[in-house]
């Protein structure tokens, strides 16, 4: 059940410290079903806004503008300080948000995040008409290719075959490369939880190690037999690790 208020469409459940969840470029709100059922039962409010990836002007189709959108949403909701949880592009937006608006951030959780290393976000689109190729690319996101259901593949295929969405996807990919966070991370002191799939092909394990090295207050957790979307492939383990970290940091 999604709420629609002003320009925002979002999912909300539970009471307590807000966890704002940010999805990736090809991801959707349903990617976080595990998080959205577990944490509201454990003292947190989970809020998942739809990011305006394809609905803003080209000039506002970038990491910085998406972070500003999230800031406006946090203020609109009246939250004082939030925990940000982002996967892939959502992780990158979370990191940029924490850099720009540290006073609004209580904690940061990134999984398969862009921001240091961009692979395959833009290079695969010339073959957009080839369904089998898109199917293979979608399966590569996961350790277990069966997680890439026909519904997921169909959605990606439709996105890359929509001319406007394709243009915006490539614009976002370029923006992600432009907004490399390597120089910013050592100056960011937000408590950060890094949860990573050991078999992530999109943002390989060494990216997580680098994030952990550069972020002063970070903890790194691994999930085995897991690709780029840990919260989808291993929701129970993801929730266990995240909850352990939240308790440890008293967040």
Coordinates of C-alpha atoms in Angstrom, one line a residue:
X1 CA 0.0 0.0 0.0
X2 CA 1.6 3.2 -1.2
X3 CA 0.8 6.7 0.2
X4 CA 0.7 9.7 -2.2
X5 CA 1.2 13.1 -0.8
X6 CA 2.2 16.2 -2.8
X7 CA 4.9 15.0 -5.2
X8 CA 5.9 12.0 -3.1
X9 CA 4.8 8.4 -3.5
X10 CA 6.1 6.1 -0.7
X11 CA 5.6 3.1 1.5
X12 CA 5.5 3.5 5.3
X13 CA 5.2 1.1 8.1
X14 CA 6.0 0.9 11.8
X15 CA 6.8 3.4 14.5
X16 CA 10.2 4.5 15.9
X17 CA 13.5 5.7 14.4
X18 CA 12.9 6.2 10.6
X19 CA 14.9 4.0 8.2
X20 CA 14.6 5.7 4.8
X21 CA 15.3 3.1 2.1
X22 CA 16.6 4.1 -1.3
X23 CA 16.3 1.7 -4.3
X24 CA 18.7 1.4 -7.2
X25 CA 18.6 2.3 -10.8
X26 CA 16.8 -0.8 -12.0
X27 CA 15.4 -1.6 -8.6
X28 CA 12.0 -1.0 -7.1
X29 CA 10.3 -0.7 -3.7
X30 CA 9.5 -4.5 -3.7
X31 CA 13.3 -5.2 -3.5
X32 CA 13.1 -4.4 0.2
X33 CA 10.1 -6.6 1.2
X34 CA 12.3 -8.3 3.8
X35 CA 13.4 -5.0 5.4
X36 CA 9.8 -3.6 5.3
X37 CA 8.3 -6.5 7.1
X38 CA 11.1 -7.2 9.7
X39 CA 12.1 -3.7 11.0
X40 CA 8.6 -2.3 11.7
X41 CA 8.1 -5.3 14.1
X42 CA 11.4 -4.4 15.8
X43 CA 10.9 -0.7 16.8
X44 CA 11.6 1.1 13.5
X45 CA 9.6 3.1 11.0
X46 CA 10.5 1.9 7.5
X47 CA 9.9 4.5 4.7
X48 CA 10.6 3.8 1.1
X49 CA 10.1 6.7 -1.3
X50 CA 9.9 6.2 -5.0
X51 CA 12.9 8.1 -6.4
X52 CA 12.1 10.4 -9.4
X53 CA 14.6 8.6 -11.7
X54 CA 12.6 9.1 -14.8
X55 CA 10.2 11.9 -14.0
X56 CA 12.5 14.9 -13.5
X57 CA 14.0 17.0 -16.2
X58 CA 17.4 15.9 -17.6
X59 CA 19.1 18.7 -15.6
X60 CA 17.7 17.1 -12.4
X61 CA 18.6 13.5 -13.4
X62 CA 21.7 13.1 -11.3
X63 CA 23.0 12.0 -7.9
X64 CA 23.1 15.5 -6.4
X65 CA 19.5 16.3 -7.4
X66 CA 18.2 12.9 -6.1
X67 CA 19.9 13.6 -2.7
X68 CA 18.2 17.0 -2.6
X69 CA 14.8 15.2 -3.4
X70 CA 15.4 12.9 -0.4
X71 CA 16.3 15.9 1.8
X72 CA 13.1 17.6 0.8
X73 CA 11.2 14.4 1.6
X74 CA 12.8 14.0 5.0
X75 CA 11.8 17.6 5.9
X76 CA 8.3 17.1 4.4
X77 CA 7.9 14.1 6.7
X78 CA 9.1 16.1 9.7
X79 CA 11.9 13.6 10.6
X80 CA 14.8 15.0 12.6
X81 CA 17.5 12.4 12.0
X82 CA 17.2 9.3 9.9
X83 CA 19.0 6.1 9.1
X84 CA 19.5 5.9 5.4
X85 CA 19.7 2.4 3.7
X86 CA 20.6 2.3 0.0
X87 CA 21.3 -0.4 -2.5
X88 CA 23.4 0.3 -5.7
X89 CA 22.5 3.8 -6.9
X90 CA 20.4 4.2 -3.7
X91 CA 23.6 3.7 -1.7
X92 CA 25.4 6.4 -3.7
X93 CA 22.5 8.8 -3.1
X94 CA 22.7 8.0 0.6
X95 CA 26.4 8.7 0.7
X96 CA 26.0 12.0 -1.1
X97 CA 23.1 12.9 1.2
X98 CA 25.3 12.2 4.3
X99 CA 28.0 14.3 2.8
X100 CA 25.7 17.3 2.1
X101 CA 23.3 17.0 5.0
X102 CA 25.2 15.3 7.9
X103 CA 22.9 16.9 10.5
X104 CA 20.0 14.9 9.2
X105 CA 21.7 11.5 9.3
X106 CA 21.9 9.2 12.3
X107 CA 23.4 6.2 10.5
X108 CA 24.1 5.0 7.0
X109 CA 23.7 1.5 5.5
X110 CA 25.1 0.7 2.1
X111 CA 24.9 -2.5 0.1
X112 CA 26.3 -3.0 -3.4
X113 CA 26.7 0.8 -3.5
X114 CA 28.0 2.8 -6.4
X115 CA 30.1 5.8 -5.6
X116 CA 33.6 4.4 -5.9
X117 CA 33.4 2.0 -8.9
X118 CA 31.0 1.9 -11.7
X119 CA 30.8 -1.2 -13.9
X120 CA 28.3 -2.0 -16.5
X121 CA 25.8 0.8 -15.6
X122 CA 26.0 2.2 -19.1
X123 CA 27.9 0.0 -21.4
X124 CA 25.3 -2.7 -22.0
X125 CA 22.5 -0.6 -23.5
X126 CA 23.3 -0.7 -27.2
X127 CA 22.0 -4.2 -27.3
X128 CA 18.7 -3.1 -25.7
X129 CA 16.5 -4.9 -28.3
X130 CA 17.9 -8.3 -27.4
X131 CA 15.7 -9.9 -24.7
X132 CA 18.2 -12.8 -24.0
X133 CA 21.0 -10.4 -23.5
X134 CA 19.0 -8.3 -21.0
X135 CA 18.0 -11.6 -19.3
X136 CA 21.6 -12.5 -18.9
X137 CA 22.6 -9.1 -17.6
X138 CA 19.7 -9.2 -15.1
X139 CA 20.7 -12.7 -13.9
X140 CA 24.3 -11.5 -13.4
X141 CA 23.1 -9.1 -10.7
X142 CA 22.4 -12.2 -8.5
X143 CA 24.5 -15.1 -7.3
X144 CA 21.5 -17.4 -8.0
X145 CA 20.2 -16.5 -11.5
X146 CA 16.7 -17.8 -10.6
X147 CA 16.2 -14.6 -8.4
X148 CA 15.9 -12.7 -11.7
X149 CA 12.3 -13.7 -12.3
X150 CA 10.6 -13.1 -15.7
X151 CA 8.8 -10.1 -14.0
X152 CA 12.2 -8.5 -13.1
X153 CA 13.7 -9.2 -16.6
X154 CA 10.5 -7.8 -18.3
X155 CA 10.7 -4.6 -16.3
X156 CA 14.4 -4.0 -17.1
X157 CA 13.7 -4.9 -20.8
X158 CA 10.8 -2.3 -20.9
X159 CA 13.0 0.3 -19.3
X160 CA 15.9 0.0 -21.7
X161 CA 13.5 0.0 -24.7
X162 CA 11.8 3.2 -23.6
X163 CA 13.8 5.9 -25.4
X164 CA 13.3 8.6 -22.6
X165 CA 14.1 6.1 -19.8
X166 CA 17.1 4.9 -21.7
X167 CA 18.4 8.4 -22.1
X168 CA 17.9 9.1 -18.4
X169 CA 19.5 5.8 -17.4
X170 CA 22.6 6.7 -19.3
X171 CA 22.5 10.3 -17.8
X172 CA 22.3 8.7 -14.3
X173 CA 25.2 6.3 -15.1
X174 CA 27.4 9.2 -16.2
X175 CA 26.4 11.2 -13.1
X176 CA 27.4 8.3 -10.9
X177 CA 30.8 8.2 -12.5
X178 CA 31.1 12.0 -12.1
X179 CA 30.1 12.0 -8.5
X180 CA 32.9 9.7 -7.3
X181 CA 33.1 9.8 -3.5
X182 CA 36.7 8.7 -2.9
X183 CA 37.9 12.1 -1.7
X184 CA 34.8 12.8 0.4
X185 CA 34.6 9.5 2.4
X186 CA 37.5 10.1 4.8
X187 CA 35.9 13.3 5.9
X188 CA 32.5 11.6 6.6
X189 CA 32.1 10.5 10.2
X190 CA 28.6 9.0 10.1
X191 CA 28.3 5.5 11.6
X192 CA 28.1 3.3 8.5
X193 CA 27.1 -0.3 8.0
X194 CA 28.4 -2.0 4.8
X195 CA 26.7 -5.2 3.9
X196 CA 28.1 -6.9 0.7
X197 CA 27.6 -10.0 -1.3
X198 CA 30.8 -12.0 -1.7
X199 CA 30.0 -12.8 -5.3
X200 CA 28.8 -9.3 -6.3
X201 CA 29.8 -8.9 -10.0
X202 CA 28.4 -5.3 -10.4
X203 CA 30.3 -3.7 -7.5
X204 CA 32.9 -6.4 -6.7
X205 CA 34.0 -7.3 -3.1
X206 CA 37.1 -5.1 -3.3
X207 CA 34.8 -2.1 -3.6
X208 CA 33.3 -2.9 -0.2
X209 CA 36.8 -3.2 1.3
X210 CA 37.7 0.2 -0.2
X211 CA 34.5 1.8 1.3
X212 CA 35.4 0.2 4.7
X213 CA 39.0 1.6 4.4
X214 CA 37.9 5.1 3.4
X215 CA 34.9 5.6 5.8
X216 CA 36.3 6.3 9.3
X217 CA 33.3 4.9 11.3
X218 CA 32.3 1.9 9.1
X219 CA 31.7 -1.8 9.8
X220 CA 31.8 -4.4 7.0
X221 CA 29.7 -7.5 6.9
X222 CA 29.8 -10.2 4.2
X223 CA 27.1 -12.5 2.9
X224 CA 28.2 -15.6 1.0
X225 CA 26.6 -17.0 -2.1
X226 CA 25.2 -13.5 -2.7
X227 CA 25.4 -11.0 -5.6
X228 CA 24.6 -7.3 -5.9
X229 CA 21.2 -7.2 -4.0
X230 CA 21.9 -8.8 -0.6
X231 CA 18.5 -7.7 0.8
X232 CA 16.7 -9.6 -2.0
X233 CA 18.8 -12.7 -2.2
X234 CA 19.3 -13.3 1.6
X235 CA 16.7 -11.1 3.3
X236 CA 16.9 -13.0 6.7
X237 CA 20.7 -12.8 6.9
X238 CA 20.6 -9.2 5.7
X239 CA 18.1 -8.2 8.4
X240 CA 20.1 -10.1 11.1
X241 CA 23.3 -8.4 10.3
X242 CA 21.7 -4.9 10.1
X243 CA 19.7 -5.4 13.3
X244 CA 22.9 -6.5 15.1
X245 CA 24.7 -3.4 13.9
X246 CA 21.9 -1.1 14.8
X247 CA 21.8 -2.5 18.4
X248 CA 25.6 -2.4 18.7
X249 CA 25.7 1.3 17.6
X250 CA 22.6 2.1 19.7
X251 CA 20.7 3.5 16.7

